[in-house]
PDB file of C-alpha atoms in Angstrom:
ATOM      1  CA  MET Q   4      17.867 101.784 149.227  1.00 69.00           C
ATOM      2  CA  SER Q   5      19.140  98.047 149.258  1.00 77.00           C
ATOM      3  CA  MET Q   6      22.743  97.431 150.425  1.00 83.00           C
ATOM      4  CA  PHE Q   7      25.014  94.271 149.966  1.00 85.00           C
ATOM      5  CA  SER Q   8      27.077  93.514 152.982  1.00 84.00           C
ATOM      6  CA  LEU Q   9      28.607  90.816 155.152  1.00 81.00           C
ATOM      7  CA  SER Q  10      25.251  90.051 156.686  1.00 80.00           C
ATOM      8  CA  ALA Q  11      23.577  89.375 153.373  1.00 80.00           C
ATOM      9  CA  ILE Q  12      25.255  85.946 153.174  1.00 85.00           C
ATOM     10  CA  GLU Q  13      24.682  83.544 156.237  1.00 89.00           C
ATOM     11  CA  ALA Q  14      27.507  81.813 157.973  1.00 91.00           C
ATOM     12  CA  LEU Q  15      27.902  78.077 156.960  1.00 95.00           C
ATOM     13  CA  ASP Q  16      26.956  76.857 160.612  1.00 96.00           C
ATOM     14  CA  TYR Q  17      26.196  73.137 161.033  1.00 97.00           C
ATOM     15  CA  ASP Q  18      25.069  71.190 164.123  1.00 98.00           C
ATOM     16  CA  PHE Q  19      24.931  67.514 164.153  1.00 98.00           C
ATOM     17  CA  THR Q  20      24.564  67.138 167.826  1.00 97.00           C
ATOM     18  CA  GLY Q  21      20.840  65.975 168.136  1.00 95.00           C
ATOM     19  CA  ILE Q  22      21.060  63.538 165.304  1.00 98.00           C
ATOM     20  CA  PRO Q  23      21.274  59.781 166.383  1.00 97.00           C
ATOM     21  CA  SER Q  24      24.355  58.340 165.414  1.00 97.00           C
ATOM     22  CA  ASN Q  25      24.515  55.896 162.638  1.00 95.00           C
ATOM     23  CA  SER Q  26      27.338  53.735 163.844  1.00 93.00           C
ATOM     24  CA  ARG Q  27      27.024  54.088 167.821  1.00 93.00           C
ATOM     25  CA  HIS Q  28      23.791  52.968 168.748  1.00 93.00           C
ATOM     26  CA  GLY Q  29      21.851  55.047 171.351  1.00 95.00           C
ATOM     27  CA  GLU Q  30      24.310  57.910 170.984  1.00 97.00           C
ATOM     28  CA  LYS Q  31      24.078  61.150 169.113  1.00 97.00           C
ATOM     29  CA  CYS Q  32      26.518  62.651 166.474  1.00 97.00           C
ATOM     30  CA  THR Q  33      29.046  64.964 167.086  1.00 94.00           C
ATOM     31  CA  GLY Q  34      30.116  67.981 165.151  1.00 95.00           C
ATOM     32  CA  LYS Q  35      29.061  71.564 165.607  1.00 97.00           C
ATOM     33  CA  GLY Q  36      30.445  74.630 164.398  1.00 97.00           C
ATOM     34  CA  THR Q  37      31.060  77.035 161.148  1.00 97.00           C
ATOM     35  CA  ILE Q  38      32.506  76.024 157.833  1.00 97.00           C
ATOM     36  CA  PRO Q  39      35.214  78.424 156.857  1.00 96.00           C
ATOM     37  CA  GLU Q  40      34.599  80.236 153.844  1.00 94.00           C
ATOM     38  CA  PRO Q  41      36.097  77.978 150.988  1.00 94.00           C
ATOM     39  CA  SER Q  42      37.946  79.900 148.256  1.00 94.00           C
ATOM     40  CA  GLN Q  43      37.049  79.567 144.763  1.00 93.00           C
ATOM     41  CA  GLU Q  44      40.081  77.231 144.370  1.00 94.00           C
ATOM     42  CA  ARG Q  45      38.677  74.944 146.814  1.00 94.00           C
ATOM     43  CA  ILE Q  46      35.274  75.098 145.331  1.00 92.00           C
ATOM     44  CA  GLU Q  47      36.712  74.463 141.664  1.00 91.00           C
ATOM     45  CA  ALA Q  48      38.932  71.496 142.988  1.00 93.00           C
ATOM     46  CA  TYR Q  49      35.744  69.946 144.775  1.00 91.00           C
ATOM     47  CA  ALA Q  50      33.599  70.387 141.779  1.00 87.00           C
ATOM     48  CA  THR Q  51      36.742  68.825 139.570  1.00 89.00           C
ATOM     49  CA  ALA Q  52      37.052  65.671 141.759  1.00 91.00           C
ATOM     50  CA  THR Q  53      33.488  64.787 142.215  1.00 85.00           C
ATOM     51  CA  ARG Q  54      32.963  64.946 138.333  1.00 83.00           C
ATOM     52  CA  GLU Q  55      36.051  62.771 138.053  1.00 86.00           C
ATOM     53  CA  LEU Q  56      34.878  60.434 140.717  1.00 85.00           C
ATOM     54  CA  TYR Q  57      31.538  59.930 139.301  1.00 78.00           C
ATOM     55  CA  GLU Q  58      32.409  60.407 135.630  1.00 77.00           C
ATOM     56  CA  VAL Q  59      30.079  63.444 135.363  1.00 71.00           C
ATOM     57  CA  GLU Q  60      29.766  64.879 131.914  1.00 68.00           C
ATOM     58  CA  GLU Q  61      29.775  68.587 131.484  1.00 65.00           C
ATOM     59  CA  ASN Q  62      25.958  68.830 131.261  1.00 64.00           C
ATOM     60  CA  ASP Q  63      25.139  66.503 133.974  1.00 62.00           C
ATOM     61  CA  GLU Q  64      23.850  67.485 137.352  1.00 68.00           C
ATOM     62  CA  VAL Q  65      26.532  67.305 140.377  1.00 65.00           C
ATOM     63  CA  GLU Q  66      23.395  66.720 142.370  1.00 69.00           C
ATOM     64  CA  ASP Q  67      22.931  63.497 140.708  1.00 70.00           C
ATOM     65  CA  ALA Q  68      26.380  62.333 141.565  1.00 65.00           C
ATOM     66  CA  ILE Q  69      25.676  63.062 145.036  1.00 65.00           C
ATOM     67  CA  GLU Q  70      22.479  60.619 144.849  1.00 68.00           C
ATOM     68  CA  ARG Q  71      24.812  58.138 143.190  1.00 65.00           C
ATOM     69  CA  ALA Q  72      27.447  58.415 145.997  1.00 60.00           C
ATOM     70  CA  ALA Q  73      24.805  57.041 148.587  1.00 60.00           C
ATOM     71  CA  GLN Q  74      24.799  53.719 146.463  1.00 67.00           C
ATOM     72  CA  GLU Q  75      28.154  53.156 145.814  1.00 75.00           C
ATOM     73  CA  LYS Q  76      30.149  52.635 149.156  1.00 77.00           C
ATOM     74  CA  GLU Q  77      33.989  53.219 148.228  1.00 80.00           C
ATOM     75  CA  LYS Q  78      32.794  56.381 146.206  1.00 84.00           C
ATOM     76  CA  SER Q  79      30.757  57.558 148.970  1.00 86.00           C
ATOM     77  CA  LYS Q  80      33.599  57.511 151.410  1.00 89.00           C
ATOM     78  CA  THR Q  81      35.798  59.290 148.810  1.00 91.00           C
ATOM     79  CA  LEU Q  82      33.043  61.961 148.474  1.00 91.00           C
ATOM     80  CA  LEU Q  83      33.090  62.326 152.168  1.00 94.00           C
ATOM     81  CA  LYS Q  84      36.690  62.955 152.348  1.00 95.00           C
ATOM     82  CA  LEU Q  85      36.458  65.510 149.609  1.00 95.00           C
ATOM     83  CA  THR Q  86      33.638  67.155 151.276  1.00 96.00           C
ATOM     84  CA  ALA Q  87      35.534  67.396 154.631  1.00 97.00           C
ATOM     85  CA  GLU Q  88      38.505  68.922 152.598  1.00 96.00           C
ATOM     86  CA  LEU Q  89      36.277  71.370 151.053  1.00 96.00           C
ATOM     87  CA  CYS Q  90      35.058  72.265 154.604  1.00 96.00           C
ATOM     88  CA  GLN Q  91      38.489  72.493 155.843  1.00 96.00           C
ATOM     89  CA  ASN Q  92      37.766  69.596 158.377  1.00 97.00           C
ATOM     90  CA  SER Q  93      34.841  71.346 159.908  1.00 97.00           C
ATOM     91  CA  PRO Q  94      32.948  68.899 159.889  1.00 97.00           C
ATOM     92  CA  SER Q  95      35.446  66.037 159.496  1.00 97.00           C
ATOM     93  CA  ALA Q  96      34.815  63.111 157.339  1.00 96.00           C
ATOM     94  CA  GLU Q  97      34.279  60.801 160.257  1.00 96.00           C
ATOM     95  CA  GLU Q  98      31.635  63.387 161.671  1.00 97.00           C
ATOM     96  CA  ILE Q  99      29.639  63.315 158.145  1.00 97.00           C
ATOM     97  CA  GLU Q 100      30.058  59.595 157.873  1.00 96.00           C
ATOM     98  CA  ASP Q 101      28.575  58.929 161.379  1.00 97.00           C
ATOM     99  CA  LEU Q 102      25.441  60.575 160.127  1.00 97.00           C
ATOM    100  CA  PRO Q 103      22.289  58.351 159.336  1.00 96.00           C
ATOM    101  CA  PRO Q 104      21.911  58.015 155.380  1.00 93.00           C
ATOM    102  CA  ARG Q 105      19.307  60.750 154.885  1.00 94.00           C
ATOM    103  CA  TYR Q 106      20.985  63.244 157.015  1.00 97.00           C
ATOM    104  CA  GLN Q 107      24.288  62.625 155.373  1.00 95.00           C
ATOM    105  CA  LYS Q 108      22.646  62.933 151.835  1.00 92.00           C
ATOM    106  CA  GLY Q 109      20.983  66.135 152.964  1.00 95.00           C
ATOM    107  CA  PHE Q 110      24.313  67.623 154.365  1.00 96.00           C
ATOM    108  CA  LEU Q 111      25.976  66.958 151.104  1.00 93.00           C
ATOM    109  CA  THR Q 112      23.183  68.341 149.130  1.00 91.00           C
ATOM    110  CA  TRP Q 113      23.069  71.551 151.497  1.00 94.00           C
ATOM    111  CA  ILE Q 114      26.718  72.230 151.322  1.00 93.00           C
ATOM    112  CA  PHE Q 115      26.778  71.960 147.521  1.00 87.00           C
ATOM    113  CA  ARG Q 116      23.693  74.120 147.231  1.00 89.00           C
ATOM    114  CA  GLU Q 117      25.109  76.762 149.424  1.00 90.00           C
ATOM    115  CA  LEU Q 118      28.274  77.020 147.636  1.00 86.00           C
ATOM    116  CA  ALA Q 119      26.767  76.773 144.240  1.00 79.00           C
ATOM    117  CA  ASN Q 120      23.808  79.317 144.938  1.00 73.00           C
ATOM    118  CA  PRO Q 121      23.822  81.068 148.399  1.00 67.00           C
ATOM    119  CA  GLU Q 122      20.622  82.453 148.949  1.00 63.00           C
ATOM    120  CA  VAL Q 123      20.749  86.035 150.182  1.00 51.00           C
ATOM    121  CA  SER Q 124      19.004  86.738 153.352  1.00 48.00           C
ATOM    122  CA  SER Q 125      16.923  89.865 154.131  1.00 41.00           C
ATOM    123  CA  ALA Q 126      19.409  90.934 156.678  1.00 42.00           C
ATOM    124  CA  GLY Q 127      21.436  92.902 154.340  1.00 40.00           C
ATOM    125  CA  THR Q 128      18.610  95.008 152.872  1.00 40.00           C
ATOM    126  CA  ARG Q 129      16.771  97.980 154.158  1.00 38.00           C
ATOM    127  CA  ARG Q 130      13.172  98.645 153.930  1.00 35.00           C
TER     128      ARG Q 130
END
């Protein structure tokens, strides 16, 4: 019999410590921890703010907005701040901003996907 429990959804753990810093040459990024579970209110506020920032229509993909963020510097900084607020400053906007572009885009996409459609691990099921 299968069962849904706490262990069915993985924690939102992140570790930037092995990634080369984008702004401090020769150093590594900082930031390691667990993102506190965001409330529905935080998720909705993030989605609304992201749509408004990038003028996303209802039928547009939010992931497309994230892609555009990397190309628009001011909007990109705003997106980093919005993401840090969503994550309750774990990681901070500065820690996310210090990531090289591919890692930064990867993190932003990962957090969006995790909150939009978390994959259930097999840990919560019995065989």
